[in-house]
Coordinates of N, CA and C in Angstrom, one line a residue:
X1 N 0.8 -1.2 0.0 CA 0.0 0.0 0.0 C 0.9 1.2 0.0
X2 N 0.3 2.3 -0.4 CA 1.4 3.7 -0.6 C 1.2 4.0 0.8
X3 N 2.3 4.7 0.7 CA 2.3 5.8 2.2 C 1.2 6.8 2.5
X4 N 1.0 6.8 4.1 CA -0.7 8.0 4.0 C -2.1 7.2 3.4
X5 N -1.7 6.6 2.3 CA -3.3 5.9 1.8 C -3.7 5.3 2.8
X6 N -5.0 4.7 2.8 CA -6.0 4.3 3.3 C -6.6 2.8 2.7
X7 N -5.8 1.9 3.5 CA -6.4 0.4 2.7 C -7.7 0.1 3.6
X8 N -8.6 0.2 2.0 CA -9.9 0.3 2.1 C -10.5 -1.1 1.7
X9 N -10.6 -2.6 2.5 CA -11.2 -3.8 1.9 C -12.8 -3.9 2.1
X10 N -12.8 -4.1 0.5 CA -14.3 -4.6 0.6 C -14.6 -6.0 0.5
X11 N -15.5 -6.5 1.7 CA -15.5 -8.3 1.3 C -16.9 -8.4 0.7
X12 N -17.6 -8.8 -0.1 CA -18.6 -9.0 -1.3 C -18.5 -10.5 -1.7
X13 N -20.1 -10.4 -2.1 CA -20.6 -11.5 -2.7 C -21.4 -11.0 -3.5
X14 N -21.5 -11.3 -5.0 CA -22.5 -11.0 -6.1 C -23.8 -11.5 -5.8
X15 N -24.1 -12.4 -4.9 CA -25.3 -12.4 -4.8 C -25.9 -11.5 -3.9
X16 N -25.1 -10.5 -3.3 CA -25.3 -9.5 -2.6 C -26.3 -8.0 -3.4
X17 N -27.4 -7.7 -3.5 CA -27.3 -6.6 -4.3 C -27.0 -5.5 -3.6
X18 N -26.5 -5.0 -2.2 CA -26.1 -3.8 -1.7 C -25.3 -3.6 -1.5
X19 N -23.7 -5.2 -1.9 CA -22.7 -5.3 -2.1 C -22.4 -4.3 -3.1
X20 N -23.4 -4.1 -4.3 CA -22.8 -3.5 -5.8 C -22.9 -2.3 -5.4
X21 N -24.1 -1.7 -4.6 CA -24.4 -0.6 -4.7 C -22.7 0.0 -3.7
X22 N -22.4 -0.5 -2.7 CA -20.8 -0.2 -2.0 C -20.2 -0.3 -3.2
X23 N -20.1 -1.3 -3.6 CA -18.7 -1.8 -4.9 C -18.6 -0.4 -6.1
X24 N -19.9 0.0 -6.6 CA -19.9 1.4 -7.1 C -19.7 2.4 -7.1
X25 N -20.3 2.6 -5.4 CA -19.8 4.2 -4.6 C -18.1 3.9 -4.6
X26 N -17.6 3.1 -3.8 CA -16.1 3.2 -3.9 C -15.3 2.8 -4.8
X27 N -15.5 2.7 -6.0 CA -15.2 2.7 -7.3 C -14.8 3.9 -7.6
X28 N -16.0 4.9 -7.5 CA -16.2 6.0 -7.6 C -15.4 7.1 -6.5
X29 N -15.4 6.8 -5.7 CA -14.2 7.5 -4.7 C -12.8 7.3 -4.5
X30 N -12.7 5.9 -5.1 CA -10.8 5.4 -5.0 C -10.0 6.0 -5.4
X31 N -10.9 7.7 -6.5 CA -9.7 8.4 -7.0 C -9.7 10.0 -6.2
X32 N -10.9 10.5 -5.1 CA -11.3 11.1 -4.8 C -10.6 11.2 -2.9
X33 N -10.6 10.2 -2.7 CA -10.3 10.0 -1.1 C -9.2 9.1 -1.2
X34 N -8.5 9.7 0.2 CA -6.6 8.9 0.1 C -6.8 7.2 0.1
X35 N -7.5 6.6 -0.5 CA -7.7 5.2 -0.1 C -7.0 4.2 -1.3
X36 N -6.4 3.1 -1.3 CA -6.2 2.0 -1.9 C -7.2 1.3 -1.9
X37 N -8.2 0.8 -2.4 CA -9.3 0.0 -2.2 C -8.9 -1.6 -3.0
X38 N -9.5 -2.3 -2.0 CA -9.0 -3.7 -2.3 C -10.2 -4.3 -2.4
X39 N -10.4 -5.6 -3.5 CA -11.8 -6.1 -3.7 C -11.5 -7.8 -2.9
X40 N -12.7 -8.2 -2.0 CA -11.9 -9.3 -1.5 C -13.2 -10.3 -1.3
X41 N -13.3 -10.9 -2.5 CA -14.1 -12.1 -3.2 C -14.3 -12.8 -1.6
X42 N -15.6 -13.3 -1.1 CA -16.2 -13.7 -0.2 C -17.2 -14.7 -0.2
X43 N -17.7 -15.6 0.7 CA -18.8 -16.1 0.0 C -20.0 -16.0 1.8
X44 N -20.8 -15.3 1.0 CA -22.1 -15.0 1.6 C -23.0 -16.2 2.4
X45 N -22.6 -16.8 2.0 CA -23.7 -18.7 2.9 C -22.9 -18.3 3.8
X46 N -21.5 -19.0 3.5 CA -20.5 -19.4 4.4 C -20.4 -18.2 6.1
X47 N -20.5 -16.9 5.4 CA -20.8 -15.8 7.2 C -22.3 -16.0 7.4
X48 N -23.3 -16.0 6.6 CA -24.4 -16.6 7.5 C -24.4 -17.6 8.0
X49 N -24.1 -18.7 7.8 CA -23.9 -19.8 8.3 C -23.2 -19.9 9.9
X50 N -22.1 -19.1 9.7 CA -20.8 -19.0 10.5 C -21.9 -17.9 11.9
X51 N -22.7 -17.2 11.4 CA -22.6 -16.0 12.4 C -24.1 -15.7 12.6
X52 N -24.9 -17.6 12.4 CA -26.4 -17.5 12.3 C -27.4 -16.5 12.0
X53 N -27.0 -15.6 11.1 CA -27.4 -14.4 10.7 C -28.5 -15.3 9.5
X54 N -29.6 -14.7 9.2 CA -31.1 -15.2 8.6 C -31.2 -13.9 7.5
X55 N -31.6 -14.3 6.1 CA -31.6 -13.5 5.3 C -32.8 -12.7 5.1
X56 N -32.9 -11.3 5.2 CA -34.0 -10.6 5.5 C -35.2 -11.1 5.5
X57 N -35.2 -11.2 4.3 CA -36.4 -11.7 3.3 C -37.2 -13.1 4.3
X58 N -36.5 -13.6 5.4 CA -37.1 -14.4 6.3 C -37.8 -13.8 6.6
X59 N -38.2 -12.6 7.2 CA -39.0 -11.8 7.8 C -39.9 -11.1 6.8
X60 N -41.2 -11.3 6.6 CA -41.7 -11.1 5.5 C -42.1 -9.5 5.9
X61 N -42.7 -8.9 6.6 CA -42.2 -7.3 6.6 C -41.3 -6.4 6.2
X62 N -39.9 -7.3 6.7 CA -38.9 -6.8 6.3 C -38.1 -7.0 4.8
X63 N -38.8 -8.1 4.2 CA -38.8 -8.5 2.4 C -39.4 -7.5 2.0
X64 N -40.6 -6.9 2.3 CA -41.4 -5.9 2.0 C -40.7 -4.6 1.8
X65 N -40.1 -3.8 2.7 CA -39.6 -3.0 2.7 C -38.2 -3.1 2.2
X66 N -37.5 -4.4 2.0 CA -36.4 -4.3 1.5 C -36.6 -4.4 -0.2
X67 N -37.5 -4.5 -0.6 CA -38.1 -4.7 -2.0 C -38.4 -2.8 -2.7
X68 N -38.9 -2.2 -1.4 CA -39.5 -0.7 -1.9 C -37.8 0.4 -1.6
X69 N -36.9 -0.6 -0.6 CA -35.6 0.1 -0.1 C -34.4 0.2 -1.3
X70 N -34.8 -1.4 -2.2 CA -33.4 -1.6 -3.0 C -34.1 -0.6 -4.1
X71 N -35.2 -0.7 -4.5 CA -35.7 0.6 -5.3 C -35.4 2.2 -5.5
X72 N -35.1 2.4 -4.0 CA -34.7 3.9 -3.7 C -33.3 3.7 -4.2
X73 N -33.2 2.8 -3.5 CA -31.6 3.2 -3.7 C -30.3 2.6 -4.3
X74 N -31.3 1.8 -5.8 CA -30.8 1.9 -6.7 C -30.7 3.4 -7.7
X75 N -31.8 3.9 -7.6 CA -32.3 5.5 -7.8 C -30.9 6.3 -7.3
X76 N -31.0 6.3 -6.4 CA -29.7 7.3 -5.2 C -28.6 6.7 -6.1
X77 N -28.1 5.7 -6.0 CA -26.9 5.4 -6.2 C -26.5 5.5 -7.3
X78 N -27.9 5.1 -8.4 CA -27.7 5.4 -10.0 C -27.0 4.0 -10.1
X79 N -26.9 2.6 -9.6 CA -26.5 1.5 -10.1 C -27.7 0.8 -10.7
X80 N -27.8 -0.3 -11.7 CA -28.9 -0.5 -12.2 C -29.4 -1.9 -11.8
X81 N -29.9 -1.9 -10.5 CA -30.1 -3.1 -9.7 C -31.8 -3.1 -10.3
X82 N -32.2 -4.7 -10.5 CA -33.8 -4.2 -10.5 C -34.1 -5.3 -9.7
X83 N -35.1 -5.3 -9.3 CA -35.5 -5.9 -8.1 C -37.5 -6.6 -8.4
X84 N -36.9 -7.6 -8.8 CA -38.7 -8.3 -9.1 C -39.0 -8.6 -8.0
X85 N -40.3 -9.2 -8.3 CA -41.0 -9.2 -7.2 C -40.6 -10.6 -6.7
X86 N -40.1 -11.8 -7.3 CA -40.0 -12.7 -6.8 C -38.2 -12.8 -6.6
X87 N -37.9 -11.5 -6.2 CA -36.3 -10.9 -6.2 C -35.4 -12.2 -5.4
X88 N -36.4 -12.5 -4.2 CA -36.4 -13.1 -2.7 C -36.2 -14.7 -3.3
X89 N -36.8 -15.1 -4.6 CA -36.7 -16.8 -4.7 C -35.6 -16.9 -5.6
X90 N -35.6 -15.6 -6.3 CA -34.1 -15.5 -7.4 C -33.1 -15.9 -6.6
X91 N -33.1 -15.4 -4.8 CA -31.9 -15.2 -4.5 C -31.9 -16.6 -3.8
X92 N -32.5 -17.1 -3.1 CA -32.9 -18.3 -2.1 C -32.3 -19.5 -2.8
X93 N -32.9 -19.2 -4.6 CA -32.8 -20.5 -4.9 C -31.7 -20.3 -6.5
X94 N -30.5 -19.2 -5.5 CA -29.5 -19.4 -6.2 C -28.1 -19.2 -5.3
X95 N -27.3 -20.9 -5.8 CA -26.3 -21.0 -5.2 C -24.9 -20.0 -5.4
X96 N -24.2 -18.8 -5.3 CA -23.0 -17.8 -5.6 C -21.4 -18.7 -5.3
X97 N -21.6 -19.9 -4.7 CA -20.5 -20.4 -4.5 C -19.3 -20.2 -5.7
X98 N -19.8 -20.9 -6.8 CA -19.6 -21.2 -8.1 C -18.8 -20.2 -8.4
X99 N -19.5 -19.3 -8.8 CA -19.0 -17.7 -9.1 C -18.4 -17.3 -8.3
X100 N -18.0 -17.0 -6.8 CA -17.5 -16.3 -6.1 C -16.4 -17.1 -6.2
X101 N -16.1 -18.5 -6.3 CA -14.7 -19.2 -7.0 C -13.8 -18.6 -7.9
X102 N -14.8 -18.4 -9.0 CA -14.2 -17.8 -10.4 C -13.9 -16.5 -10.0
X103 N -14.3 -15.8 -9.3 CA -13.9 -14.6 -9.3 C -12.8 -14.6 -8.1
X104 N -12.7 -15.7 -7.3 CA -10.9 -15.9 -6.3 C -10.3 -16.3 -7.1
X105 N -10.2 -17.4 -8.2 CA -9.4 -18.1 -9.2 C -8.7 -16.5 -10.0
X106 N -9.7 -15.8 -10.7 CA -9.1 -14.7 -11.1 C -8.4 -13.9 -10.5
X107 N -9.1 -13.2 -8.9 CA -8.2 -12.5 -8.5 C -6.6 -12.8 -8.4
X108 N -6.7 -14.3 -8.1 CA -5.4 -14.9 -7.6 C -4.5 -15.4 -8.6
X109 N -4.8 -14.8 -10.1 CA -4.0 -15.3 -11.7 C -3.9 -13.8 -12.5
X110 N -5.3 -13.6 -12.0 CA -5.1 -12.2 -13.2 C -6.2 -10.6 -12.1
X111 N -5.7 -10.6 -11.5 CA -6.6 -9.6 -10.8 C -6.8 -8.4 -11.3
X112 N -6.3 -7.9 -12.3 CA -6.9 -6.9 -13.5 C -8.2 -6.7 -13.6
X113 N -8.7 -8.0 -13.4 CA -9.7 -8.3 -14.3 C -11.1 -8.3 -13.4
X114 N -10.7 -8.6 -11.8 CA -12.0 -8.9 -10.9 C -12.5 -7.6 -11.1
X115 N -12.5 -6.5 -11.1 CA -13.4 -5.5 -11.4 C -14.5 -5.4 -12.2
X116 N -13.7 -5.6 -13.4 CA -15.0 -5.3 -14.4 C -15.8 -7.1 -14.1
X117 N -15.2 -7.9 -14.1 CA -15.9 -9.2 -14.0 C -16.8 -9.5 -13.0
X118 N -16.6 -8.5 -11.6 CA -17.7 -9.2 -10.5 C -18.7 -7.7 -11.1
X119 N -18.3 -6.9 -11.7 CA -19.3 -5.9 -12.3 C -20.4 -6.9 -13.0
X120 N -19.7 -7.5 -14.2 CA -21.1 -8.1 -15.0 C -21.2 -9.1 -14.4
X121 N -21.1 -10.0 -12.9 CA -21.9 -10.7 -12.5 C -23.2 -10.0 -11.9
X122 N -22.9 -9.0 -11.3 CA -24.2 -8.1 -10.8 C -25.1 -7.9 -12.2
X123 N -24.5 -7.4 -12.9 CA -25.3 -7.1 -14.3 C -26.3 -8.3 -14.8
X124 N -25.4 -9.6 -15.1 CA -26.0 -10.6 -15.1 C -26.9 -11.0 -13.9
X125 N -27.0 -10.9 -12.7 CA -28.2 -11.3 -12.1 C -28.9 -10.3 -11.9
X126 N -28.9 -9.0 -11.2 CA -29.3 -8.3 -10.9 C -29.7 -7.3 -11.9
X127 N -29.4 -6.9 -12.9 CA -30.0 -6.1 -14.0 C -30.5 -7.3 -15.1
X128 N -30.3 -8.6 -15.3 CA -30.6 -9.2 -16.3 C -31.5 -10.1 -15.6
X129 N -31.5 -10.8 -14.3 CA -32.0 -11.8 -13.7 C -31.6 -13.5 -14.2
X130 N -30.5 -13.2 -15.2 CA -29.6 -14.5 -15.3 C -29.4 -15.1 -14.1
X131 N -29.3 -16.5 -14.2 CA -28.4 -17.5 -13.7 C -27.4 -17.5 -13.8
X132 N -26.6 -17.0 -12.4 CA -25.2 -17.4 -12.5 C -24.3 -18.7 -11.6
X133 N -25.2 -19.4 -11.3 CA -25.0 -20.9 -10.9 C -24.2 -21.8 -12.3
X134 N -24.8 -21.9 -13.5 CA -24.1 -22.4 -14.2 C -22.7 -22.1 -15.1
X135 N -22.3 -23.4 -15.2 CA -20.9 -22.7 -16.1 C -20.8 -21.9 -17.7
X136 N -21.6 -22.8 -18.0 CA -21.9 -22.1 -19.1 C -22.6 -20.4 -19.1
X137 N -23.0 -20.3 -18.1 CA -23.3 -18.7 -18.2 C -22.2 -18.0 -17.1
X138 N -21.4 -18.4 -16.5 CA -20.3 -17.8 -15.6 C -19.4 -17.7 -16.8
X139 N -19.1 -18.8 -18.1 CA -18.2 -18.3 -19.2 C -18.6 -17.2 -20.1
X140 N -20.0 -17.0 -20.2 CA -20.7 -15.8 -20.8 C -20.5 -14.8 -20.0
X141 N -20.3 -14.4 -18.8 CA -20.1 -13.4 -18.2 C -18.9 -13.2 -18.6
X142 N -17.6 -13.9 -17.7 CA -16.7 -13.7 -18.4 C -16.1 -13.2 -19.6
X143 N -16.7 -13.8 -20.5 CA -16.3 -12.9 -21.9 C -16.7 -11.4 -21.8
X144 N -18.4 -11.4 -21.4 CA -18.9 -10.1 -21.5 C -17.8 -9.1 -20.6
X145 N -17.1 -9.6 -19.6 CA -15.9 -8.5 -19.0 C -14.7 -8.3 -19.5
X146 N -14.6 -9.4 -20.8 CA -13.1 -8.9 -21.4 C -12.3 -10.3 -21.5
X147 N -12.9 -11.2 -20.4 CA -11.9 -12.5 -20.3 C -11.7 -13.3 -21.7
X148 N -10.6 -13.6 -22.4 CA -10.4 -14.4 -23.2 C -11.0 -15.7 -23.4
X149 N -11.9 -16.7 -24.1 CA -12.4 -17.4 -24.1 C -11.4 -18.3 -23.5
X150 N -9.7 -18.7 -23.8 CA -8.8 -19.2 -22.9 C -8.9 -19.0 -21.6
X151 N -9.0 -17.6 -21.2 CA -8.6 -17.6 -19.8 C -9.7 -18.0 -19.1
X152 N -10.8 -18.1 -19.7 CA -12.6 -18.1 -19.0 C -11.9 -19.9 -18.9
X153 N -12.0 -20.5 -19.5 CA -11.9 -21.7 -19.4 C -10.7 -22.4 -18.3
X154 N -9.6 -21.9 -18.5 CA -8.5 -22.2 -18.4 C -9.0 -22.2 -16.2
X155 N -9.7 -21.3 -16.5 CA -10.1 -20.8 -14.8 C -11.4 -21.4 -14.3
X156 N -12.1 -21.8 -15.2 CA -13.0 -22.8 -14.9 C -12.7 -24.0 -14.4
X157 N -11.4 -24.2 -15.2 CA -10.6 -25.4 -14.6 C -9.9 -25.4 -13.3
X158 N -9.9 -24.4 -12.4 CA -9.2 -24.4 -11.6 C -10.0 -24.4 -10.7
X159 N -11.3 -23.8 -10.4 CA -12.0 -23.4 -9.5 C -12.4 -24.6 -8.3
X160 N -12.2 -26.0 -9.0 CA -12.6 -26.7 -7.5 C -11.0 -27.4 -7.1
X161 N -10.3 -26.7 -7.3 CA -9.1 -26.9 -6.8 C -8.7 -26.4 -5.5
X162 N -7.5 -27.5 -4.7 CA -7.9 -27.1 -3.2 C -7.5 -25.3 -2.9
X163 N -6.5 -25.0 -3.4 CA -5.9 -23.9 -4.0 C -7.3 -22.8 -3.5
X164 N -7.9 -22.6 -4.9 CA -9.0 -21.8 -5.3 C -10.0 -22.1 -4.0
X165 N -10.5 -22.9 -3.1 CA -11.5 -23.1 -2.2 C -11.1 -22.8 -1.2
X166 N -9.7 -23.1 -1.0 CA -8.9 -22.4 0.6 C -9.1 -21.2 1.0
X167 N -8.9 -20.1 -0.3 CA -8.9 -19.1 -0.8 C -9.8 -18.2 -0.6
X168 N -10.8 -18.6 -0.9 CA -12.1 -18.3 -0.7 C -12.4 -18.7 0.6
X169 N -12.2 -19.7 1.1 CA -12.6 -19.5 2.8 C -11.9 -18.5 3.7
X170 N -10.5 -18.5 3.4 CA -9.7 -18.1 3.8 C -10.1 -16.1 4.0
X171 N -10.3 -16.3 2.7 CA -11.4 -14.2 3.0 C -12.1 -14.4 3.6
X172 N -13.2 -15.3 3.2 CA -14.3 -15.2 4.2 C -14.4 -14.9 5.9
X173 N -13.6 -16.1 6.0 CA -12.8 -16.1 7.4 C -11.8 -14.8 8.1
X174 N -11.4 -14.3 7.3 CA -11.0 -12.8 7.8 C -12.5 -11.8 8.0
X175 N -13.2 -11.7 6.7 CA -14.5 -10.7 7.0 C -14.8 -11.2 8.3
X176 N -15.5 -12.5 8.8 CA -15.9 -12.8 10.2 C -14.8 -12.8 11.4
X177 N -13.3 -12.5 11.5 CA -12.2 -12.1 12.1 C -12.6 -10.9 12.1
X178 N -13.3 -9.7 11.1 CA -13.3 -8.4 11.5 C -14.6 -8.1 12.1
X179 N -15.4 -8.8 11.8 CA -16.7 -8.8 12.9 C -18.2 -8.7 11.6
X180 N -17.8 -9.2 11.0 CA -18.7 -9.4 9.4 C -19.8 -10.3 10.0
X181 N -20.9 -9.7 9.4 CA -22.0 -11.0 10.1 C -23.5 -11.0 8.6
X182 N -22.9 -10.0 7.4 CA -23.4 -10.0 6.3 C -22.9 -9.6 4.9
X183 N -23.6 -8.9 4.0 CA -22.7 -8.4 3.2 C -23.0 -7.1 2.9
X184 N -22.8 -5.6 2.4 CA -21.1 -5.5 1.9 C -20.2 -5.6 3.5
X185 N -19.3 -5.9 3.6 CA -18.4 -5.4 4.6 C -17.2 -4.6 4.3
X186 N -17.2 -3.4 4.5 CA -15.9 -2.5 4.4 C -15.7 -2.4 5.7
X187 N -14.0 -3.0 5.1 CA -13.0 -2.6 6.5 C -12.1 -1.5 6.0
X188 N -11.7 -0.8 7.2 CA -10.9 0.3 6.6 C -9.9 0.3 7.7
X189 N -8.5 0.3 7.7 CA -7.6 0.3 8.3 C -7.0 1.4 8.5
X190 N -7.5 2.1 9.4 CA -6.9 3.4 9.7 C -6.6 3.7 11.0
X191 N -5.4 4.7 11.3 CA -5.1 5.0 12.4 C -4.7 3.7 13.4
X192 N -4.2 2.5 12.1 CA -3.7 1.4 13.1 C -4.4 0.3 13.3
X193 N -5.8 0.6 13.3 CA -6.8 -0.2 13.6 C -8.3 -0.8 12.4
X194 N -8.6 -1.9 12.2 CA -9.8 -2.0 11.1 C -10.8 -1.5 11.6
X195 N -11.5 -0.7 10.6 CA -12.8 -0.3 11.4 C -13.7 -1.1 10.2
X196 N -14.8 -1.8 11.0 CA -15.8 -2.6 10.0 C -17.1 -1.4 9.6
X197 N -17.4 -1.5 8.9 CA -18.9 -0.7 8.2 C -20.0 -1.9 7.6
X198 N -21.0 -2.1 8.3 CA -21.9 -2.8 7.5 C -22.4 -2.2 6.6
X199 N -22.9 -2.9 5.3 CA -24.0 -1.9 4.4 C -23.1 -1.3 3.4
X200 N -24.2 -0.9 2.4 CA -23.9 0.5 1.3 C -24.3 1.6 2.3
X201 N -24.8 1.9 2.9 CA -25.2 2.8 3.6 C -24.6 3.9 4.8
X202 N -23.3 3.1 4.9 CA -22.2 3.6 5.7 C -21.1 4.9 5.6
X203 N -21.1 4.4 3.7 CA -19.8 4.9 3.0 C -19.2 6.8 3.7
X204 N -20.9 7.4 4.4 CA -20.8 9.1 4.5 C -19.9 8.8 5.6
X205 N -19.9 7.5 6.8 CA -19.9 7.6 8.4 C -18.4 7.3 7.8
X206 N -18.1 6.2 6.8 CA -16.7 5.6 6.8 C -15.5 7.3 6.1
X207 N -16.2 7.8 5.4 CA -15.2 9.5 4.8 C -14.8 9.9 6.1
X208 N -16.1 10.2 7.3 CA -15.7 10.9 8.2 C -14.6 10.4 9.1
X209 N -14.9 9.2 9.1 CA -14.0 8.4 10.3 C -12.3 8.5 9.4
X210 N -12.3 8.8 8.7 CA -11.1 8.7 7.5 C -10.5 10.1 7.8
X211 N -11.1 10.9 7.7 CA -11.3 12.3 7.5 C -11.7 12.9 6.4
X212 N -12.3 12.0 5.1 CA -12.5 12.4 3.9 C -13.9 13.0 4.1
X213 N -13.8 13.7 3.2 CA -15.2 14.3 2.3 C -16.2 13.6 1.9
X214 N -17.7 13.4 2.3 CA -18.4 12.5 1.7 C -18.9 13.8 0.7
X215 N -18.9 13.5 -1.2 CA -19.6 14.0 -1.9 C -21.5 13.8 -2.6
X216 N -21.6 12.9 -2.1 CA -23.0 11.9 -2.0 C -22.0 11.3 -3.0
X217 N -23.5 9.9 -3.8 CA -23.0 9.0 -3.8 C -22.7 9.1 -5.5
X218 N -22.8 9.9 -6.3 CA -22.4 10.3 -7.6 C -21.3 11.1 -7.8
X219 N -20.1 11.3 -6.7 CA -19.7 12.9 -6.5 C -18.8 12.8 -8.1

């Protein structure tokens, strides 16, 4: 990391949609605030599971409002999340393992490339309502981000290797070391110490704690 910067980790899962809406905003500030921002492929079952945490949408009030909330603030944030009505069984009854592989396999060969790639996995499920359980549409993504039909493949091959699975626990297991109990989680290491932020909805509290400037979330 440079000197003075701010290593800023975000732990994410694509099947997160308020992962993207974080992943966006700080995209958008990495060049604006002293921060190194680091993307750190995660997998979402694995901290619920770990930290008995229940996904909203258990609570059918709170599916309710979380359905009229990702609305707004897709709006606010200007990311192009859409949110059906049956948003809650897209998610239930789709497994991110798979993908969140491919997207460790990558960071860990060609990390160039995890940006725009866990981009069009959002795109693909959350603006398109694709399947990204399958391989054949995790190699469609992949091209859609630039990946070479070689490298899409070549990385497909690697992904249930013990390597690529360690890997992936191995983040996960840090987010829940910093006190992660969903998803987005931004940690920010400042003044010595990680400070955790749950949510897209943090990013104003996380500038201050920094000493940065929050510009809203388009600045």
């Amino acid at each position: 990391a440079n000197m003075g910067r701010t290593l800023v980790e975000l732990f994410y899962d694509v099947i997160s949609p308020y992962s993207w809406l974080a992943f966006e905003v700080l995209c958008r500030y990495r060049h604006i605030w002293n921060i190194d921002l680091r993307f750190r492929p995660a997998f979402l079952g694995g901290i619920m599971q770990q930290t008995g945490n229940k996904p909203p949408a258990m609570l059918p009030k709170r599916g309710e409002y979380m359905l009229k909330d990702m609305k707004r603030m897709a709006k606010y944030y200007q990311v192009p999340v859409r949110m059906s009505t049956d948003a809650f069984q897209h998610i239930m009854g789709t497994n991110s393992l798979t993908a969140m592989r491919f997207i460790t396999a990558i960071d860990m060969t060609n990390p160039q490339y995890v940006e725009p790639l866990t981009r069009e996995f959002w795109v693909w499920f959350w603006s398109q309502h694709e399947d990204i359980s399958q391989q054949e549409n995790i190699l469609s993504v992949a091209r859609q981000a630039g990946l070479s039909a070689e490298l899409s493949q070549k990385t497909l091959e690697i992904i249930s290797s013990p390597t690529v699975k360690d890997q992936l626990k191995k983040t996960t297991d840090e987010a829940l070391k910093y006190g992660a109990f969903g998803m987005p989680a931004v940690v920010a290491h400042y003044d010595g110490e990680p400070h955790l932020f749950f949510g897209s909805d943090r990013l104003e509290l996380l500038g201050s704690v920094m000493g940065e400037k929050w510009l809203g979330p388009v600045p």
